[in-house]
Amino acid sequence: MNIILRLLLGSIGGSLLTAGCWLGASTAYFPLTRIDLDEGRELFAQHCATCHNVDSQRQSSYGPDLSNIGVLAAQRTPNQSPQEYILTSILTPDAYRAPGAQAAMPADIASDLDPTQVVSLVGYLMTCGATPNYNELTQLAHRVTSKPHETNSSIDFEQVDAGKQLYYGKGGCHQCHSLQALPGSTLKAPSLLTAGNHS
């Protein structure tokens, strides 16, 4: 019985060692990129839902409707997969404009996202009408470069006050653009509550 136990333990140990070596080698040559569609949905809600919509029953408040973007992306540009098109649209919004779309998407919309978050967002958008290709998403992650987020530490309070007067006074911005996150506050125009995140 002792010999059988030794053989069994030796076999298990050898299998674990082989698996560990394989995994170690594979992660060295094929770095793991975690694609999380749930995180992609959350990122869409935080960064995109102010202007875009993924529910075909609702009208987009400002930007194009993305409820079927997984299908439409395949028809937009030749020699580009749907996922490449969506990635390019996020990283370089001016690269292609849908017919009738306005040039309003901030160029740095994804500047505070890391490559894995960006491809998770692309994967989530692919689920709007299509199925994500996880192998391709993993490869696309290597095309996303993290940009250092620059901050301006000095605040000119005179400019802040002038902006406030323009927002509430002469510009009348407050009549359409809310500074609150209340239901219905984005019916007329996008809320400017998080506009500072995109400056």
N, C-alpha and C. Protein backbone atom coordinates (compact mmCIF):
# COMPACT_ATOMS: atom_id res chain seq x y z
N MET A 1 0.82 -1.20 0.00
CA MET A 1 0.00 0.00 0.00
C MET A 1 0.86 1.26 0.00
N ASN A 2 1.97 1.18 0.72
CA ASN A 2 2.88 2.30 0.79
C ASN A 2 3.46 2.63 -0.58
N ILE A 3 3.76 1.62 -1.40
CA ILE A 3 4.32 1.82 -2.74
C ILE A 3 3.28 2.47 -3.65
N ILE A 4 2.03 2.03 -3.56
CA ILE A 4 0.96 2.60 -4.39
C ILE A 4 0.76 4.08 -4.04
N LEU A 5 0.77 4.39 -2.75
CA LEU A 5 0.60 5.78 -2.32
C LEU A 5 1.74 6.65 -2.84
N ARG A 6 2.97 6.14 -2.78
CA ARG A 6 4.13 6.89 -3.28
C ARG A 6 4.01 7.13 -4.79
N LEU A 7 3.61 6.09 -5.52
CA LEU A 7 3.46 6.24 -6.97
C LEU A 7 2.37 7.26 -7.31
N LEU A 8 1.27 7.20 -6.56
CA LEU A 8 0.17 8.13 -6.79
C LEU A 8 0.60 9.56 -6.50
N LEU A 9 1.24 9.77 -5.35
CA LEU A 9 1.70 11.12 -5.00
C LEU A 9 2.76 11.61 -5.98
N GLY A 10 3.65 10.72 -6.41
CA GLY A 10 4.66 11.10 -7.40
C GLY A 10 4.04 11.50 -8.71
N SER A 11 3.02 10.78 -9.13
CA SER A 11 2.33 11.09 -10.38
C SER A 11 1.62 12.44 -10.30
N ILE A 12 0.94 12.67 -9.16
CA ILE A 12 0.24 13.96 -8.97
C ILE A 12 1.25 15.10 -8.93
N GLY A 13 2.33 14.91 -8.19
CA GLY A 13 3.36 15.94 -8.10
C GLY A 13 3.96 16.26 -9.45
N GLY A 14 4.24 15.23 -10.25
CA GLY A 14 4.79 15.44 -11.59
C GLY A 14 3.83 16.20 -12.48
N SER A 15 2.55 15.86 -12.38
CA SER A 15 1.54 16.56 -13.19
C SER A 15 1.45 18.03 -12.80
N LEU A 16 1.47 18.30 -11.49
CA LEU A 16 1.41 19.69 -11.03
C LEU A 16 2.63 20.47 -11.47
N LEU A 17 3.81 19.85 -11.39
CA LEU A 17 5.04 20.51 -11.81
C LEU A 17 4.99 20.83 -13.31
N THR A 18 4.53 19.87 -14.11
CA THR A 18 4.42 20.09 -15.56
C THR A 18 3.43 21.20 -15.86
N ALA A 19 2.27 21.19 -15.19
CA ALA A 19 1.26 22.23 -15.41
C ALA A 19 1.79 23.59 -15.00
N GLY A 20 2.51 23.63 -13.87
CA GLY A 20 3.07 24.90 -13.41
C GLY A 20 4.09 25.46 -14.38
N CYS A 21 4.95 24.58 -14.90
CA CYS A 21 5.95 25.03 -15.89
C CYS A 21 5.26 25.52 -17.15
N TRP A 22 4.23 24.80 -17.62
CA TRP A 22 3.51 25.20 -18.83
C TRP A 22 2.85 26.56 -18.63
N LEU A 23 2.18 26.74 -17.47
CA LEU A 23 1.50 28.00 -17.21
C LEU A 23 2.50 29.13 -17.10
N GLY A 24 3.61 28.88 -16.41
CA GLY A 24 4.63 29.91 -16.29
C GLY A 24 5.18 30.31 -17.64
N ALA A 25 5.46 29.33 -18.48
CA ALA A 25 5.99 29.62 -19.82
C ALA A 25 4.95 30.33 -20.67
N SER A 26 3.69 29.89 -20.57
CA SER A 26 2.66 30.48 -21.43
C SER A 26 2.39 31.92 -21.04
N THR A 27 2.45 32.25 -19.75
CA THR A 27 2.21 33.64 -19.36
C THR A 27 3.39 34.52 -19.74
N ALA A 28 4.59 33.91 -19.86
CA ALA A 28 5.74 34.69 -20.29
C ALA A 28 5.62 35.05 -21.77
N TYR A 29 5.14 34.10 -22.57
CA TYR A 29 5.04 34.34 -24.01
C TYR A 29 3.67 34.90 -24.42
N PHE A 30 2.65 34.59 -23.66
CA PHE A 30 1.30 35.06 -23.95
C PHE A 30 0.75 35.72 -22.69
N PRO A 31 1.09 36.99 -22.45
CA PRO A 31 0.62 37.64 -21.22
C PRO A 31 -0.90 37.58 -21.13
N LEU A 32 -1.39 37.29 -19.95
CA LEU A 32 -2.83 37.16 -19.76
C LEU A 32 -3.49 38.53 -19.75
N THR A 33 -4.52 38.70 -20.53
CA THR A 33 -5.33 39.91 -20.53
C THR A 33 -6.72 39.50 -20.12
N ARG A 34 -7.19 40.07 -19.04
CA ARG A 34 -8.51 39.72 -18.53
C ARG A 34 -9.54 40.60 -19.21
N ILE A 35 -10.45 39.97 -19.91
CA ILE A 35 -11.53 40.71 -20.58
C ILE A 35 -12.79 40.48 -19.78
N ASP A 36 -13.29 41.53 -19.19
CA ASP A 36 -14.42 41.45 -18.26
C ASP A 36 -15.58 42.26 -18.84
N LEU A 37 -16.58 41.56 -19.37
CA LEU A 37 -17.72 42.25 -19.99
C LEU A 37 -18.54 43.02 -18.97
N ASP A 38 -18.60 42.53 -17.73
CA ASP A 38 -19.32 43.27 -16.69
C ASP A 38 -18.62 44.60 -16.41
N GLU A 39 -17.29 44.56 -16.35
CA GLU A 39 -16.55 45.81 -16.16
C GLU A 39 -16.76 46.72 -17.37
N GLY A 40 -16.81 46.13 -18.56
CA GLY A 40 -17.07 46.92 -19.77
C GLY A 40 -18.40 47.64 -19.70
N ARG A 41 -19.42 46.94 -19.18
CA ARG A 41 -20.75 47.56 -19.02
C ARG A 41 -20.69 48.72 -18.04
N GLU A 42 -19.96 48.52 -16.92
CA GLU A 42 -19.82 49.59 -15.92
C GLU A 42 -19.06 50.78 -16.50
N LEU A 43 -18.02 50.51 -17.26
CA LEU A 43 -17.25 51.59 -17.88
C LEU A 43 -18.11 52.35 -18.88
N PHE A 44 -18.95 51.63 -19.62
CA PHE A 44 -19.87 52.30 -20.55
C PHE A 44 -20.79 53.25 -19.77
N ALA A 45 -21.33 52.76 -18.65
CA ALA A 45 -22.23 53.59 -17.85
C ALA A 45 -21.51 54.84 -17.32
N GLN A 46 -20.25 54.70 -16.96
CA GLN A 46 -19.50 55.83 -16.39
C GLN A 46 -19.01 56.82 -17.45
N HIS A 47 -18.56 56.31 -18.60
CA HIS A 47 -17.87 57.16 -19.56
C HIS A 47 -18.66 57.46 -20.84
N CYS A 48 -19.65 56.65 -21.16
CA CYS A 48 -20.28 56.76 -22.48
C CYS A 48 -21.78 57.03 -22.44
N ALA A 49 -22.46 56.55 -21.39
CA ALA A 49 -23.92 56.56 -21.37
C ALA A 49 -24.53 57.95 -21.32
N THR A 50 -23.75 58.96 -20.99
CA THR A 50 -24.28 60.32 -21.00
C THR A 50 -24.73 60.71 -22.40
N CYS A 51 -23.99 60.25 -23.40
CA CYS A 51 -24.30 60.60 -24.79
C CYS A 51 -24.84 59.44 -25.62
N HIS A 52 -24.39 58.22 -25.31
CA HIS A 52 -24.75 57.06 -26.13
C HIS A 52 -25.74 56.15 -25.41
N ASN A 53 -26.45 55.35 -26.20
CA ASN A 53 -27.47 54.45 -25.68
C ASN A 53 -27.24 53.06 -26.26
N VAL A 54 -27.46 52.02 -25.45
CA VAL A 54 -27.36 50.65 -25.96
C VAL A 54 -28.70 49.93 -25.88
N ASP A 55 -29.75 50.66 -25.57
CA ASP A 55 -31.10 50.11 -25.49
C ASP A 55 -31.88 50.62 -26.70
N SER A 56 -32.21 49.72 -27.62
CA SER A 56 -32.87 50.14 -28.87
C SER A 56 -34.26 50.74 -28.62
N GLN A 57 -34.82 50.54 -27.44
CA GLN A 57 -36.14 51.07 -27.12
C GLN A 57 -36.08 52.54 -26.68
N ARG A 58 -34.85 53.02 -26.41
CA ARG A 58 -34.69 54.40 -25.95
C ARG A 58 -33.91 55.19 -26.99
N GLN A 59 -34.14 56.48 -27.01
CA GLN A 59 -33.43 57.34 -27.95
C GLN A 59 -32.16 57.85 -27.29
N SER A 60 -31.05 57.87 -28.04
CA SER A 60 -29.80 58.42 -27.52
C SER A 60 -29.97 59.90 -27.27
N SER A 61 -29.38 60.38 -26.17
CA SER A 61 -29.54 61.78 -25.83
C SER A 61 -28.70 62.70 -26.70
N TYR A 62 -27.55 62.22 -27.18
CA TYR A 62 -26.69 63.11 -27.96
C TYR A 62 -25.92 62.36 -29.05
N GLY A 63 -25.17 61.33 -28.66
CA GLY A 63 -24.35 60.60 -29.62
C GLY A 63 -25.13 59.52 -30.33
N PRO A 64 -24.48 58.84 -31.28
CA PRO A 64 -25.15 57.78 -32.04
C PRO A 64 -25.64 56.64 -31.14
N ASP A 65 -26.72 56.01 -31.54
CA ASP A 65 -27.27 54.83 -30.86
C ASP A 65 -26.31 53.67 -31.08
N LEU A 66 -25.91 53.00 -30.01
CA LEU A 66 -24.96 51.89 -30.11
C LEU A 66 -25.61 50.54 -29.83
N SER A 67 -26.94 50.47 -29.88
CA SER A 67 -27.63 49.23 -29.52
C SER A 67 -27.32 48.08 -30.47
N ASN A 68 -26.84 48.37 -31.67
CA ASN A 68 -26.51 47.32 -32.64
C ASN A 68 -25.10 47.52 -33.21
N ILE A 69 -24.22 48.14 -32.42
CA ILE A 69 -22.89 48.49 -32.91
C ILE A 69 -22.06 47.27 -33.26
N GLY A 70 -22.29 46.14 -32.63
CA GLY A 70 -21.55 44.93 -32.96
C GLY A 70 -21.73 44.52 -34.41
N VAL A 71 -22.91 44.78 -34.96
CA VAL A 71 -23.20 44.47 -36.37
C VAL A 71 -22.75 45.63 -37.26
N LEU A 72 -23.12 46.85 -36.88
CA LEU A 72 -22.81 48.01 -37.71
C LEU A 72 -21.32 48.24 -37.87
N ALA A 73 -20.54 47.92 -36.83
CA ALA A 73 -19.09 48.15 -36.90
C ALA A 73 -18.44 47.35 -38.01
N ALA A 74 -19.02 46.20 -38.34
CA ALA A 74 -18.47 45.36 -39.41
C ALA A 74 -18.67 46.00 -40.78
N GLN A 75 -19.58 46.97 -40.88
CA GLN A 75 -19.90 47.59 -42.17
C GLN A 75 -19.26 48.96 -42.35
N ARG A 76 -18.56 49.44 -41.36
CA ARG A 76 -18.10 50.83 -41.38
C ARG A 76 -16.84 51.06 -42.21
N THR A 77 -15.79 50.32 -41.96
CA THR A 77 -14.54 50.56 -42.69
C THR A 77 -13.98 49.25 -43.24
N PRO A 78 -13.52 49.28 -44.49
CA PRO A 78 -12.95 48.05 -45.06
C PRO A 78 -11.61 47.73 -44.39
N ASN A 79 -11.25 46.47 -44.42
CA ASN A 79 -9.98 45.99 -43.86
C ASN A 79 -9.85 46.22 -42.36
N GLN A 80 -10.97 46.33 -41.68
CA GLN A 80 -10.95 46.49 -40.23
C GLN A 80 -12.04 45.62 -39.64
N SER A 81 -11.69 44.85 -38.62
CA SER A 81 -12.70 44.02 -37.97
C SER A 81 -13.62 44.92 -37.16
N PRO A 82 -14.80 44.42 -36.78
CA PRO A 82 -15.71 45.24 -35.97
C PRO A 82 -15.05 45.70 -34.67
N GLN A 83 -14.27 44.82 -34.06
CA GLN A 83 -13.63 45.17 -32.78
C GLN A 83 -12.55 46.22 -32.99
N GLU A 84 -11.82 46.13 -34.10
CA GLU A 84 -10.82 47.17 -34.40
C GLU A 84 -11.51 48.51 -34.62
N TYR A 85 -12.64 48.49 -35.33
CA TYR A 85 -13.38 49.73 -35.58
C TYR A 85 -13.83 50.36 -34.26
N ILE A 86 -14.40 49.55 -33.36
CA ILE A 86 -14.87 50.08 -32.08
C ILE A 86 -13.69 50.63 -31.28
N LEU A 87 -12.58 49.89 -31.25
CA LEU A 87 -11.40 50.36 -30.53
C LEU A 87 -10.91 51.69 -31.09
N THR A 88 -10.82 51.77 -32.41
CA THR A 88 -10.37 53.01 -33.05
C THR A 88 -11.32 54.16 -32.74
N SER A 89 -12.62 53.88 -32.72
CA SER A 89 -13.61 54.92 -32.42
C SER A 89 -13.45 55.45 -31.00
N ILE A 90 -13.03 54.59 -30.09
CA ILE A 90 -12.83 55.02 -28.70
C ILE A 90 -11.52 55.81 -28.57
N LEU A 91 -10.45 55.29 -29.16
CA LEU A 91 -9.14 55.92 -29.00
C LEU A 91 -8.94 57.14 -29.89
N THR A 92 -9.55 57.11 -31.09
CA THR A 92 -9.41 58.21 -32.05
C THR A 92 -10.78 58.51 -32.64
N PRO A 93 -11.62 59.22 -31.91
CA PRO A 93 -13.01 59.43 -32.35
C PRO A 93 -13.14 60.08 -33.73
N ASP A 94 -12.16 60.87 -34.15
CA ASP A 94 -12.25 61.55 -35.44
C ASP A 94 -11.83 60.66 -36.61
N ALA A 95 -11.38 59.44 -36.35
CA ALA A 95 -10.92 58.56 -37.43
C ALA A 95 -12.05 58.22 -38.39
N TYR A 96 -13.25 58.09 -37.89
CA TYR A 96 -14.40 57.80 -38.74
C TYR A 96 -15.65 58.36 -38.07
N ARG A 97 -16.49 58.99 -38.84
CA ARG A 97 -17.75 59.52 -38.33
C ARG A 97 -18.90 58.84 -39.06
N ALA A 98 -19.86 58.38 -38.30
CA ALA A 98 -21.07 57.81 -38.90
C ALA A 98 -21.81 58.93 -39.63
N PRO A 99 -22.52 58.61 -40.71
CA PRO A 99 -23.27 59.64 -41.44
C PRO A 99 -24.19 60.42 -40.51
N GLY A 100 -24.07 61.74 -40.56
CA GLY A 100 -24.91 62.62 -39.75
C GLY A 100 -24.41 62.84 -38.34
N ALA A 101 -23.35 62.15 -37.92
CA ALA A 101 -22.84 62.31 -36.55
C ALA A 101 -22.03 63.59 -36.44
N GLN A 102 -22.14 64.24 -35.28
CA GLN A 102 -21.40 65.47 -35.03
C GLN A 102 -20.05 65.12 -34.39
N ALA A 103 -19.07 65.97 -34.61
CA ALA A 103 -17.73 65.75 -34.04
C ALA A 103 -17.71 66.29 -32.62
N ALA A 104 -18.28 65.56 -31.69
CA ALA A 104 -18.38 66.05 -30.32
C ALA A 104 -17.74 65.14 -29.29
N MET A 105 -17.34 63.94 -29.68
CA MET A 105 -16.78 63.00 -28.70
C MET A 105 -15.37 63.46 -28.31
N PRO A 106 -15.11 63.57 -27.00
CA PRO A 106 -13.78 64.01 -26.55
C PRO A 106 -12.69 63.05 -27.02
N ALA A 107 -11.60 63.60 -27.50
CA ALA A 107 -10.49 62.78 -28.00
C ALA A 107 -9.82 61.98 -26.90
N ASP A 108 -9.92 62.45 -25.66
CA ASP A 108 -9.24 61.78 -24.55
C ASP A 108 -10.22 61.00 -23.65
N ILE A 109 -11.32 60.55 -24.22
CA ILE A 109 -12.36 59.90 -23.43
C ILE A 109 -11.85 58.67 -22.67
N ALA A 110 -10.85 58.00 -23.21
CA ALA A 110 -10.32 56.79 -22.57
C ALA A 110 -8.96 57.01 -21.92
N SER A 111 -8.57 58.26 -21.72
CA SER A 111 -7.21 58.54 -21.23
C SER A 111 -6.94 58.01 -19.83
N ASP A 112 -7.98 57.84 -19.03
CA ASP A 112 -7.74 57.33 -17.68
C ASP A 112 -8.01 55.83 -17.56
N LEU A 113 -8.18 55.15 -18.68
CA LEU A 113 -8.42 53.70 -18.67
C LEU A 113 -7.15 52.96 -19.07
N ASP A 114 -6.92 51.80 -18.44
CA ASP A 114 -5.77 50.99 -18.84
C ASP A 114 -6.19 50.10 -20.02
N PRO A 115 -5.22 49.47 -20.70
CA PRO A 115 -5.54 48.68 -21.90
C PRO A 115 -6.59 47.59 -21.66
N THR A 116 -6.53 46.92 -20.51
CA THR A 116 -7.50 45.87 -20.23
C THR A 116 -8.91 46.44 -20.10
N GLN A 117 -9.04 47.61 -19.48
CA GLN A 117 -10.35 48.24 -19.36
C GLN A 117 -10.89 48.64 -20.73
N VAL A 118 -10.02 49.15 -21.59
CA VAL A 118 -10.46 49.57 -22.92
C VAL A 118 -10.98 48.38 -23.71
N VAL A 119 -10.25 47.25 -23.70
CA VAL A 119 -10.72 46.10 -24.47
C VAL A 119 -11.94 45.45 -23.81
N SER A 120 -12.09 45.59 -22.50
CA SER A 120 -13.32 45.12 -21.85
C SER A 120 -14.51 45.95 -22.32
N LEU A 121 -14.30 47.24 -22.48
CA LEU A 121 -15.35 48.12 -23.02
C LEU A 121 -15.67 47.74 -24.46
N VAL A 122 -14.65 47.48 -25.26
CA VAL A 122 -14.86 47.06 -26.66
C VAL A 122 -15.64 45.74 -26.68
N GLY A 123 -15.25 44.79 -25.81
CA GLY A 123 -15.95 43.51 -25.74
C GLY A 123 -17.41 43.68 -25.38
N TYR A 124 -17.69 44.55 -24.40
CA TYR A 124 -19.09 44.80 -24.03
C TYR A 124 -19.86 45.39 -25.21
N LEU A 125 -19.28 46.35 -25.91
CA LEU A 125 -19.98 46.95 -27.05
C LEU A 125 -20.21 45.94 -28.16
N MET A 126 -19.31 44.98 -28.31
CA MET A 126 -19.52 43.92 -29.31
C MET A 126 -20.75 43.08 -28.99
N THR A 127 -21.10 42.96 -27.70
CA THR A 127 -22.28 42.17 -27.34
C THR A 127 -23.57 42.86 -27.78
N CYS A 128 -23.47 44.10 -28.21
CA CYS A 128 -24.64 44.81 -28.72
C CYS A 128 -24.84 44.42 -30.18
N GLY A 129 -25.36 43.23 -30.39
CA GLY A 129 -25.67 42.75 -31.72
C GLY A 129 -24.77 41.66 -32.24
N ALA A 130 -23.65 41.39 -31.56
CA ALA A 130 -22.71 40.38 -32.06
C ALA A 130 -22.06 39.66 -30.88
N THR A 131 -21.09 38.83 -31.18
CA THR A 131 -20.37 38.07 -30.16
C THR A 131 -18.91 38.50 -30.16
N PRO A 132 -18.35 38.83 -29.00
CA PRO A 132 -16.95 39.24 -28.96
C PRO A 132 -16.01 38.11 -29.37
N ASN A 133 -14.93 38.47 -30.01
CA ASN A 133 -13.86 37.53 -30.34
C ASN A 133 -12.75 37.76 -29.31
N TYR A 134 -12.70 36.89 -28.30
CA TYR A 134 -11.78 37.10 -27.18
C TYR A 134 -10.32 37.02 -27.59
N ASN A 135 -10.00 36.17 -28.55
CA ASN A 135 -8.61 36.09 -29.02
C ASN A 135 -8.18 37.42 -29.63
N GLU A 136 -9.04 37.98 -30.45
CA GLU A 136 -8.70 39.25 -31.08
C GLU A 136 -8.64 40.37 -30.04
N LEU A 137 -9.57 40.37 -29.09
CA LEU A 137 -9.55 41.39 -28.04
C LEU A 137 -8.23 41.36 -27.28
N THR A 138 -7.75 40.17 -26.99
CA THR A 138 -6.48 40.04 -26.28
C THR A 138 -5.35 40.66 -27.09
N GLN A 139 -5.36 40.44 -28.40
CA GLN A 139 -4.33 41.04 -29.26
C GLN A 139 -4.49 42.56 -29.34
N LEU A 140 -5.72 43.04 -29.37
CA LEU A 140 -5.96 44.48 -29.46
C LEU A 140 -5.47 45.22 -28.22
N ALA A 141 -5.46 44.54 -27.08
CA ALA A 141 -5.00 45.17 -25.84
C ALA A 141 -3.58 45.68 -25.97
N HIS A 142 -2.78 45.02 -26.79
CA HIS A 142 -1.38 45.43 -26.96
C HIS A 142 -1.25 46.69 -27.80
N ARG A 143 -2.33 47.07 -28.50
CA ARG A 143 -2.30 48.30 -29.30
C ARG A 143 -2.71 49.53 -28.50
N VAL A 144 -3.21 49.30 -27.29
CA VAL A 144 -3.65 50.41 -26.44
C VAL A 144 -2.48 50.81 -25.56
N THR A 145 -2.10 52.07 -25.62
CA THR A 145 -1.03 52.54 -24.75
C THR A 145 -1.64 53.39 -23.65
N SER A 146 -1.18 53.16 -22.44
CA SER A 146 -1.65 53.96 -21.32
C SER A 146 -1.04 55.35 -21.43
N LYS A 147 -1.88 56.35 -21.34
CA LYS A 147 -1.40 57.72 -21.43
C LYS A 147 -1.26 58.30 -20.03
N PRO A 148 -0.17 59.00 -19.75
CA PRO A 148 -0.08 59.64 -18.44
C PRO A 148 -1.14 60.72 -18.32
N HIS A 149 -1.81 60.75 -17.22
CA HIS A 149 -2.88 61.72 -17.01
C HIS A 149 -2.27 62.99 -16.42
N GLU A 150 -2.32 64.05 -17.20
CA GLU A 150 -1.73 65.30 -16.74
C GLU A 150 -2.77 66.10 -15.97
N THR A 151 -2.32 66.68 -14.88
CA THR A 151 -3.22 67.52 -14.09
C THR A 151 -2.60 68.89 -13.91
N ASN A 152 -3.42 69.88 -13.89
CA ASN A 152 -2.97 71.24 -13.65
C ASN A 152 -3.28 71.56 -12.20
N SER A 153 -2.23 71.74 -11.41
CA SER A 153 -2.44 71.92 -9.97
C SER A 153 -2.82 73.34 -9.60
N SER A 154 -2.64 74.31 -10.50
CA SER A 154 -2.99 75.69 -10.16
C SER A 154 -4.41 76.00 -10.64
N ILE A 155 -5.14 76.70 -9.80
CA ILE A 155 -6.52 77.07 -10.12
C ILE A 155 -6.62 78.58 -10.15
N ASP A 156 -7.13 79.11 -11.23
CA ASP A 156 -7.36 80.55 -11.35
C ASP A 156 -8.82 80.81 -10.97
N PHE A 157 -9.02 81.29 -9.74
CA PHE A 157 -10.38 81.46 -9.23
C PHE A 157 -11.16 82.53 -9.98
N GLU A 158 -10.46 83.48 -10.59
CA GLU A 158 -11.16 84.48 -11.41
C GLU A 158 -11.79 83.81 -12.63
N GLN A 159 -11.06 82.86 -13.23
CA GLN A 159 -11.61 82.13 -14.37
C GLN A 159 -12.77 81.24 -13.95
N VAL A 160 -12.66 80.65 -12.77
CA VAL A 160 -13.75 79.81 -12.26
C VAL A 160 -15.01 80.66 -12.09
N ASP A 161 -14.85 81.84 -11.50
CA ASP A 161 -16.00 82.72 -11.29
C ASP A 161 -16.57 83.20 -12.63
N ALA A 162 -15.70 83.51 -13.58
CA ALA A 162 -16.18 83.94 -14.91
C ALA A 162 -16.94 82.80 -15.58
N GLY A 163 -16.46 81.57 -15.44
CA GLY A 163 -17.16 80.42 -16.01
C GLY A 163 -18.52 80.22 -15.38
N LYS A 164 -18.60 80.41 -14.06
CA LYS A 164 -19.88 80.27 -13.35
C LYS A 164 -20.88 81.32 -13.84
N GLN A 165 -20.40 82.55 -14.00
CA GLN A 165 -21.29 83.62 -14.48
C GLN A 165 -21.77 83.33 -15.90
N LEU A 166 -20.89 82.80 -16.72
CA LEU A 166 -21.27 82.46 -18.09
C LEU A 166 -22.28 81.31 -18.10
N TYR A 167 -22.05 80.30 -17.26
CA TYR A 167 -22.93 79.12 -17.19
C TYR A 167 -24.34 79.51 -16.76
N TYR A 168 -24.45 80.32 -15.70
CA TYR A 168 -25.77 80.69 -15.17
C TYR A 168 -26.34 81.95 -15.81
N GLY A 169 -25.48 82.79 -16.39
CA GLY A 169 -25.93 84.07 -16.93
C GLY A 169 -26.02 84.11 -18.43
N LYS A 170 -25.10 84.86 -19.03
CA LYS A 170 -25.12 85.15 -20.46
C LYS A 170 -25.21 83.89 -21.34
N GLY A 171 -24.47 82.85 -21.00
CA GLY A 171 -24.48 81.63 -21.81
C GLY A 171 -25.77 80.84 -21.68
N GLY A 172 -26.39 80.91 -20.51
CA GLY A 172 -27.63 80.17 -20.28
C GLY A 172 -27.46 78.66 -20.34
N CYS A 173 -26.25 78.19 -20.11
CA CYS A 173 -25.96 76.75 -20.22
C CYS A 173 -26.83 75.92 -19.29
N HIS A 174 -27.12 76.47 -18.10
CA HIS A 174 -27.87 75.73 -17.08
C HIS A 174 -29.29 75.38 -17.52
N GLN A 175 -29.79 76.07 -18.53
CA GLN A 175 -31.15 75.79 -18.98
C GLN A 175 -31.27 74.41 -19.64
N CYS A 176 -30.17 73.92 -20.20
CA CYS A 176 -30.20 72.60 -20.84
C CYS A 176 -29.28 71.59 -20.15
N HIS A 177 -28.14 72.05 -19.69
CA HIS A 177 -27.13 71.16 -19.11
C HIS A 177 -27.18 71.20 -17.60
N SER A 178 -27.55 70.09 -17.00
CA SER A 178 -27.66 70.00 -15.55
C SER A 178 -26.30 69.75 -14.91
N LEU A 179 -26.18 70.13 -13.65
CA LEU A 179 -25.00 69.81 -12.85
C LEU A 179 -25.38 68.82 -11.75
N GLN A 180 -26.48 68.11 -11.96
CA GLN A 180 -26.95 67.14 -10.97
C GLN A 180 -27.15 65.79 -11.63
N ALA A 181 -27.07 64.75 -10.82
CA ALA A 181 -27.30 63.39 -11.32
C ALA A 181 -28.68 62.92 -10.89
N LEU A 182 -29.69 63.60 -11.35
CA LEU A 182 -31.07 63.27 -11.00
C LEU A 182 -31.75 62.61 -12.19
N PRO A 183 -32.72 61.73 -11.95
CA PRO A 183 -33.44 61.12 -13.08
C PRO A 183 -34.08 62.19 -13.96
N GLY A 184 -33.89 62.06 -15.24
CA GLY A 184 -34.47 63.00 -16.19
C GLY A 184 -33.64 64.25 -16.43
N SER A 185 -32.52 64.40 -15.70
CA SER A 185 -31.72 65.62 -15.84
C SER A 185 -30.95 65.67 -17.15
N THR A 186 -30.92 64.57 -17.88
CA THR A 186 -30.20 64.56 -19.17
C THR A 186 -31.15 64.45 -20.36
N LEU A 187 -32.42 64.74 -20.14
CA LEU A 187 -33.39 64.61 -21.23
C LEU A 187 -33.16 65.65 -22.33
N LYS A 188 -32.82 66.88 -21.94
CA LYS A 188 -32.59 67.93 -22.92
C LYS A 188 -31.19 67.85 -23.51
N ALA A 189 -30.21 67.71 -22.66
CA ALA A 189 -28.80 67.71 -23.08
C ALA A 189 -27.98 66.97 -22.04
N PRO A 190 -26.77 66.56 -22.39
CA PRO A 190 -25.95 65.82 -21.42
C PRO A 190 -25.68 66.63 -20.16
N SER A 191 -25.61 65.95 -19.05
CA SER A 191 -25.23 66.59 -17.79
C SER A 191 -23.76 66.98 -17.86
N LEU A 192 -23.42 68.09 -17.24
CA LEU A 192 -22.03 68.53 -17.19
C LEU A 192 -21.40 68.23 -15.83
N LEU A 193 -22.06 67.39 -15.05
CA LEU A 193 -21.59 67.07 -13.71
C LEU A 193 -20.17 66.52 -13.72
N THR A 194 -19.83 65.69 -14.69
CA THR A 194 -18.49 65.09 -14.74
C THR A 194 -17.65 65.66 -15.88
N ALA A 195 -18.01 66.83 -16.39
CA ALA A 195 -17.28 67.42 -17.52
C ALA A 195 -15.82 67.65 -17.20
N GLY A 196 -15.51 67.94 -15.96
CA GLY A 196 -14.12 68.17 -15.56
C GLY A 196 -13.25 66.94 -15.71
N ASN A 197 -13.86 65.76 -15.73
CA ASN A 197 -13.08 64.53 -15.91
C ASN A 197 -12.53 64.41 -17.32
N HIS A 198 -13.08 65.17 -18.26
CA HIS A 198 -12.68 65.04 -19.66
C HIS A 198 -11.86 66.23 -20.14
N SER A 199 -11.48 67.09 -19.23
CA SER A 199 -10.73 68.29 -19.66
C SER A 199 -9.26 67.99 -19.79
